[in-house]
Short mmCIF file of C-alpha atoms in Angstrom, two decimals:
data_model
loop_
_atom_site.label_atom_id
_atom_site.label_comp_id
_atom_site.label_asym_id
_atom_site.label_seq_id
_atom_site.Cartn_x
_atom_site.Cartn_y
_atom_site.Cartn_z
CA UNK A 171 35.53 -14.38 -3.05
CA UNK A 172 32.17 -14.05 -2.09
CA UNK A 173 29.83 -11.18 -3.43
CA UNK A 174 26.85 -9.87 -1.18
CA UNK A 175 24.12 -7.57 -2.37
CA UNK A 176 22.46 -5.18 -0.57
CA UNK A 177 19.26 -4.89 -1.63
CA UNK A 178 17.46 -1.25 -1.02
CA UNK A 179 15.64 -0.52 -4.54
CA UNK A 180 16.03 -1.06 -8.47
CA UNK A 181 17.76 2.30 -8.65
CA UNK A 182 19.99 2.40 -5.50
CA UNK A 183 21.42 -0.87 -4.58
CA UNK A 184 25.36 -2.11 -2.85
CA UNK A 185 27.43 -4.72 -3.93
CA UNK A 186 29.72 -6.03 -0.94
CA UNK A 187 32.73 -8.52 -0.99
CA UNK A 188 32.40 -10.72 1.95
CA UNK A 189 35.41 -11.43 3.85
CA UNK A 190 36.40 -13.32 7.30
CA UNK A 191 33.00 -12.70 8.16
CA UNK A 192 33.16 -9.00 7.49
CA UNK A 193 31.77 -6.73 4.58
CA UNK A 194 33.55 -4.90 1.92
CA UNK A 195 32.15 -2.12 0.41
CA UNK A 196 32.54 -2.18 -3.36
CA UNK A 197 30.25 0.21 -5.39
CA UNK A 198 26.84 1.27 -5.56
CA UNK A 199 24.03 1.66 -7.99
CA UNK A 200 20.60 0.58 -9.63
CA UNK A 201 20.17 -3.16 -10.19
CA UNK A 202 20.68 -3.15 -13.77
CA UNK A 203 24.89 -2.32 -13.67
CA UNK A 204 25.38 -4.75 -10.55
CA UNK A 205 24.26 -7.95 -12.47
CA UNK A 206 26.97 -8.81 -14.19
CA UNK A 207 28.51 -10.01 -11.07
CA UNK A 208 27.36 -13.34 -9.53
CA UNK A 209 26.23 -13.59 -6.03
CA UNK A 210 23.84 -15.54 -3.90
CA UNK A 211 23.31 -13.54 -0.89
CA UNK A 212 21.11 -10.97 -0.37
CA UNK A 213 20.58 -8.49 2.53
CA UNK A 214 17.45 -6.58 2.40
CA UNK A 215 17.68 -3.17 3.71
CA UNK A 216 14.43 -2.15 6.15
CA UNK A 217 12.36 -0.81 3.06
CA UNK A 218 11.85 -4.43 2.40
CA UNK A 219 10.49 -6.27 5.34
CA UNK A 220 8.28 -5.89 8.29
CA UNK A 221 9.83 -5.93 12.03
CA UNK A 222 7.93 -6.32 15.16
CA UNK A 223 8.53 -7.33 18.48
CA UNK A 224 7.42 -8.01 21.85
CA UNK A 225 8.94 -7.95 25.33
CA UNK A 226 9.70 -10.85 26.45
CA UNK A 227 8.32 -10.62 30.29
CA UNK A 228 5.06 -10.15 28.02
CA UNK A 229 5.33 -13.56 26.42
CA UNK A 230 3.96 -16.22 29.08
CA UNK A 231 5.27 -18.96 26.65
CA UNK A 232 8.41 -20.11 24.36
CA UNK A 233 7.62 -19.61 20.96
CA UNK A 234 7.40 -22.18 18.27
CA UNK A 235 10.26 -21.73 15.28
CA UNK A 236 7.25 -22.02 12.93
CA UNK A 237 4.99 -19.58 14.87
CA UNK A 238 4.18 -16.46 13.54
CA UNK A 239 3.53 -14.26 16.46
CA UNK A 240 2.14 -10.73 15.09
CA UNK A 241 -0.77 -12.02 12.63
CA UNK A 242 -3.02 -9.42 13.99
CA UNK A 243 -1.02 -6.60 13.00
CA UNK A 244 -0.16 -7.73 9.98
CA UNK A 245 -2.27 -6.63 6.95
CA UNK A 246 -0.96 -8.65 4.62
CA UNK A 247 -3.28 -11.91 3.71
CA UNK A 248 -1.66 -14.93 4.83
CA UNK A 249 -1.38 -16.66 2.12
CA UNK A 250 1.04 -13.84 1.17
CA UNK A 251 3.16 -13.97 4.46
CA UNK A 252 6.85 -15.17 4.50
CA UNK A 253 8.35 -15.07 8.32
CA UNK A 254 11.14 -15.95 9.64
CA UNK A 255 11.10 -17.53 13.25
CA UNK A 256 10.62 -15.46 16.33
CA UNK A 257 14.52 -14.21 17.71
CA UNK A 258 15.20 -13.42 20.91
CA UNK A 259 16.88 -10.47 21.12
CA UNK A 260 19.12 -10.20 24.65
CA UNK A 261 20.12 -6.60 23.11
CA UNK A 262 16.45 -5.19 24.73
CA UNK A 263 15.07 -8.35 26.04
CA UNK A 264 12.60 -9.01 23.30
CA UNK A 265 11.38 -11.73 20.81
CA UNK A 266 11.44 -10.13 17.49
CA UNK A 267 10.42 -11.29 14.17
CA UNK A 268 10.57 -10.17 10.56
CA UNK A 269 8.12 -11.07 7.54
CA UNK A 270 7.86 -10.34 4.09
CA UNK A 271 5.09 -10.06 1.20
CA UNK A 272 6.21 -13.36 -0.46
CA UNK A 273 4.67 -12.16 -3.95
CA UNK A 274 6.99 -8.94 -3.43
CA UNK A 275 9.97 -11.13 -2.76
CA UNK A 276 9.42 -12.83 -5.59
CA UNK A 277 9.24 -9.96 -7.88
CA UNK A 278 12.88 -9.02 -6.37
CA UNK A 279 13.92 -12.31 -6.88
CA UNK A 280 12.89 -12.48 -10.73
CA UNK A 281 15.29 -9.15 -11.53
CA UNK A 282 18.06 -11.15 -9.24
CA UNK A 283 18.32 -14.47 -11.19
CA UNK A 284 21.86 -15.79 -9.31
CA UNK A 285 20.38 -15.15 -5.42
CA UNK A 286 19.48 -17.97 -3.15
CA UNK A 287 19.48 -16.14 0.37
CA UNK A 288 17.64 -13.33 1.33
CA UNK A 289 18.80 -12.24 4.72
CA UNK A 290 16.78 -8.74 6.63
CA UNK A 291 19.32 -6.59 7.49
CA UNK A 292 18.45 -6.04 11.09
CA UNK A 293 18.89 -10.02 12.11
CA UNK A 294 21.89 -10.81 9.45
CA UNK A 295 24.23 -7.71 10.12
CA UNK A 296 25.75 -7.51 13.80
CA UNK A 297 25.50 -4.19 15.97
CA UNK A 298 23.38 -2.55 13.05
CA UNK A 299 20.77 -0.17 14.99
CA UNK A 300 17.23 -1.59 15.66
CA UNK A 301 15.80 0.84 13.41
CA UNK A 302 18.32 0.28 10.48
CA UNK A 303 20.65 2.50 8.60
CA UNK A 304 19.45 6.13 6.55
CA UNK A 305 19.72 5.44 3.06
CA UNK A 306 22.15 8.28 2.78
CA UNK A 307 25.96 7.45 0.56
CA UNK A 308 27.42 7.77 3.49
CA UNK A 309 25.82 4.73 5.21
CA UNK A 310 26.61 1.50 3.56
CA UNK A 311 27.27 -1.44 5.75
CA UNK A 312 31.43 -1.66 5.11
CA UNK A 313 33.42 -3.34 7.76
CA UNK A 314 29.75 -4.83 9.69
CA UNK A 315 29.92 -8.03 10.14
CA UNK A 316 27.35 -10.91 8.41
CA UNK A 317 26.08 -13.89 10.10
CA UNK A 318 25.84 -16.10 7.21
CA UNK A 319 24.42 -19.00 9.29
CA UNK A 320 21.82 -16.61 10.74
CA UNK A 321 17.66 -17.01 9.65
CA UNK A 322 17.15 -16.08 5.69
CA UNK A 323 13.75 -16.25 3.66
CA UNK A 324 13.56 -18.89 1.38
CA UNK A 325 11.03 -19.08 -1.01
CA UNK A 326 10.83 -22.39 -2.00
CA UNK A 327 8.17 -22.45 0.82
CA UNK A 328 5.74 -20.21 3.15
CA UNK A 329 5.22 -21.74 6.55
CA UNK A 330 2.27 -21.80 7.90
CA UNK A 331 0.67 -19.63 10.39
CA UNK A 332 -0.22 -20.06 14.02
CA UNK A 333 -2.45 -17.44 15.04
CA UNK A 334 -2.11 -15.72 18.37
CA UNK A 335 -3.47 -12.23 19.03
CA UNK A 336 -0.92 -9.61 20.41
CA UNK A 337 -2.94 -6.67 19.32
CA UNK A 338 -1.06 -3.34 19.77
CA UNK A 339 -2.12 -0.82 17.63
CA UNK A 340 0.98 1.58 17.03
CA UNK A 341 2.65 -1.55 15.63
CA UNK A 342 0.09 -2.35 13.02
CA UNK A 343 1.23 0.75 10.94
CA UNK A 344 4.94 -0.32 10.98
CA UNK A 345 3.67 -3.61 9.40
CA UNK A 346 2.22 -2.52 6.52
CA UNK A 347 5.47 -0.96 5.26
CA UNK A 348 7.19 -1.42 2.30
CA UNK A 349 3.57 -3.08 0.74
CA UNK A 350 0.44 -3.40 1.63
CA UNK A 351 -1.31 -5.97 -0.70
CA UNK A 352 -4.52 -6.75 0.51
CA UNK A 353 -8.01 -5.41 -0.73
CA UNK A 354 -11.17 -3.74 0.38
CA UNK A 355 -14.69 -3.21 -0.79
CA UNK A 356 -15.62 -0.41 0.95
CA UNK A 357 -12.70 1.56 -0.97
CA UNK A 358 -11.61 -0.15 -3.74
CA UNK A 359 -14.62 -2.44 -5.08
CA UNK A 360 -14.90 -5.73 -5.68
CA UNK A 361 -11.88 -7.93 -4.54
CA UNK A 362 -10.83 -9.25 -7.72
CA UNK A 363 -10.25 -5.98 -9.37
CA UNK A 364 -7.73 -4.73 -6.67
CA UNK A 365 -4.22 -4.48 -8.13
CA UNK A 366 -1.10 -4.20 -5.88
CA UNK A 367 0.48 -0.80 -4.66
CA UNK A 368 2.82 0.97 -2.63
CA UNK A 369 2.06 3.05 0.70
CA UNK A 370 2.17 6.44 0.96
CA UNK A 371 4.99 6.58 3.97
CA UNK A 372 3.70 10.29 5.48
CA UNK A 373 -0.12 8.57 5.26
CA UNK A 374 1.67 5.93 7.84
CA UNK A 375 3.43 7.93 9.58
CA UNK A 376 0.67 10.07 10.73
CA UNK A 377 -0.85 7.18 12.23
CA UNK A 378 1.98 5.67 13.97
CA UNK A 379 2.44 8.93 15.57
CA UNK A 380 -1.62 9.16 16.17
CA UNK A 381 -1.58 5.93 17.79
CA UNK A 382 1.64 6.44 19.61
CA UNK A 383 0.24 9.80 21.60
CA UNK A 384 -3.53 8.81 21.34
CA UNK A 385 -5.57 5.70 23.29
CA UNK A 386 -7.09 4.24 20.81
CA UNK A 387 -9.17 1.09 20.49
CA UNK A 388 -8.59 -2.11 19.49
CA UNK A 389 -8.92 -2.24 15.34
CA UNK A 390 -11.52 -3.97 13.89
CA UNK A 391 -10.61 -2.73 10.36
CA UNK A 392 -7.77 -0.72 8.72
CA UNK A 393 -8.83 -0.15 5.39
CA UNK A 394 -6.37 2.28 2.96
CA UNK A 395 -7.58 3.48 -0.66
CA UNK A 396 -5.61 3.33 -3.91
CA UNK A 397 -4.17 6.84 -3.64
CA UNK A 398 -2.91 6.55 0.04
CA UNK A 399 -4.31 9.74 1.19
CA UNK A 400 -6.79 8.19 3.31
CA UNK A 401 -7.62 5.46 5.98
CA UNK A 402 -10.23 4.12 7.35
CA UNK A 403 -10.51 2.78 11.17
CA UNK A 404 -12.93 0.76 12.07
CA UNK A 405 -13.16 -0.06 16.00
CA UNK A 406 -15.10 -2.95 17.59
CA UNK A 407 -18.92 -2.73 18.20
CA UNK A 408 -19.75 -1.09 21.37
CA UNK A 409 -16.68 1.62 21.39
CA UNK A 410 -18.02 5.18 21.64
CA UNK A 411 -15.63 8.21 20.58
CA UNK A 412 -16.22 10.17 23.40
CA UNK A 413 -15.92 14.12 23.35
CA UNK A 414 -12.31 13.75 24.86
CA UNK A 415 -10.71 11.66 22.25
CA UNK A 416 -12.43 12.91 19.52
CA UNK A 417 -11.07 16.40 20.86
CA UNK A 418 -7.64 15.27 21.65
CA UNK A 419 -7.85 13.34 17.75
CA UNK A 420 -8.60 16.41 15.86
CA UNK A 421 -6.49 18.12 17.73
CA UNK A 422 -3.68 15.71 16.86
CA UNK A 423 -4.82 16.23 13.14
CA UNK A 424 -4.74 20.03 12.81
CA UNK A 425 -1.09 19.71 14.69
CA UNK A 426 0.53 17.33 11.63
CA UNK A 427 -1.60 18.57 8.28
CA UNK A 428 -4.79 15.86 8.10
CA UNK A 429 -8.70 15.72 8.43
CA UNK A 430 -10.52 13.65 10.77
CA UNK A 431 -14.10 12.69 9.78
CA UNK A 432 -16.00 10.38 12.75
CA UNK A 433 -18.36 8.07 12.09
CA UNK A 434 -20.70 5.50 13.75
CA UNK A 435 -18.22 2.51 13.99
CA UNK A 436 -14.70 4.63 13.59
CA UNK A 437 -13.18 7.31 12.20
CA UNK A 438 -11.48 8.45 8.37
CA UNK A 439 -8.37 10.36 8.41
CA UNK A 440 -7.89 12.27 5.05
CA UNK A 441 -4.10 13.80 5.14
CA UNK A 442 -3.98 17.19 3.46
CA UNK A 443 -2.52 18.01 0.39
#
């Protein structure tokens, strides 16, 4: 018999018996009273990696399968990045690809001493919707069915990056999410004093949505402080916030609970408490 774990947190977690190809929903709970079964296979629910994607009419060109095609949305450093190869999807006709904070994985890994495969949910579980499952009791993954053979992360290595710059800026918020390890100056001080922490999901949210209804400029910078509660955007030299936009922006603000502040080279978005 083989035993699957679905990984969502230390406190909520599923432990799945695998069989013909299908998953068996066994019992649930934190990490701690699952461990004293043995199993090597992991699938990460969508709280721990990053998915992006881009049509494929977009793409003049075939991917490499060690070609990571979003590095200028993610905000994670690179040496921290640990992708998967770009998948085309026929479901909606696009390439998609996942990542993960390898230092993040690692931690995981550490409470999970008998797991070898970590697999995201959304590549390794068939018919599972693009934007996952709600982490409600009522949606476990019995009776999908797990491509074994599909892409996993392994750790033993981090390939390397090719660069290519597919700059969309609504997409750049989804990528930070579930960690955002990377530092800033301006906020935080000096580099090596910056410790690693969690997003504040509404923070993010606000700015998907902002960037989703809003024409915004190509980011320069994305900078969040230790509390979450505020980002800064920094847009290329030469773009002005004209009357318009910085109308329709605080407009957008008052409408879901923040503060917009403008500035020479950008804007900082405070949300309210």
């Amino acid at each position: 018999m083989t035993l699957v774990l679905r990984y969502i947190s230390d406190e909520t977690s599923e432990l799945y018996k695998l069989r013909r190809g299908k998953l068996n929903f066994l019992k649930t709970g934190p990490i701690d009273s699952l461990l004293s079964k043995k199993f090597r296979l992991v699938i990460l629910s969508k709280e721990n990696f990053v998915s992006s994607s881009i049509k494929i009419d977009d793409l003049n060109f075939i991917p490499d399968t060690d070609q990571f095609l979003f590095s200028e949305k993610s905000i994670m450093s690179s040496q921290d990045i640990l992708f998967n190869p770009p998948k085309k999807m026929e479901r909606n006709k696009t390439w998609e690809q996942v990542w993960v904070s390898a230092s993040k994985l690692k931690a995981i890994s550490v409470k999970l001493p008998s797991a070898q495969k970590f697999f995201p949910e959304n590549i390794a579980v068939q018919n599972i919707p693009v934007e996952g499952l709600d982490q409600s009791s009522s949606n476990t993954l019995d009776g999908f069915r797990f491509d074994t053979k599909t892409d996993f992360f392994d750790l033993k290595f981090t390939k390397k990056r090719k660069s290519q710059t597919f700059f969309i800026l609504g997409m750049i918020f989804l990528s930070a999410l579930p960690w955002l390890p990377f530092s800033s100056d301006f906020i935080f001080g000096p580099a090596e004093e910056i410790s690693f922490f969690d997003n504040n999901i509404r923070t993010l949210d606000i700015f998907a949505e902002l960037s989703g209804t809003l024409s915004l400029p190509d980011l320069k910078g994305l900078e969040f402080n230790q509390t979450n509660d505020l980002i800064r955007i920094t847009a290329h030299e030469g773009f002005i916030f004209d009357k318009e936009l910085k109308d329709q922006i605080e407009a957008f603000c008052e409408a879901s609970g923040c503060s917009v502040e403008f500035w020479d080279a950008g804007i900082i978005v405070r949300k309210e408490k």
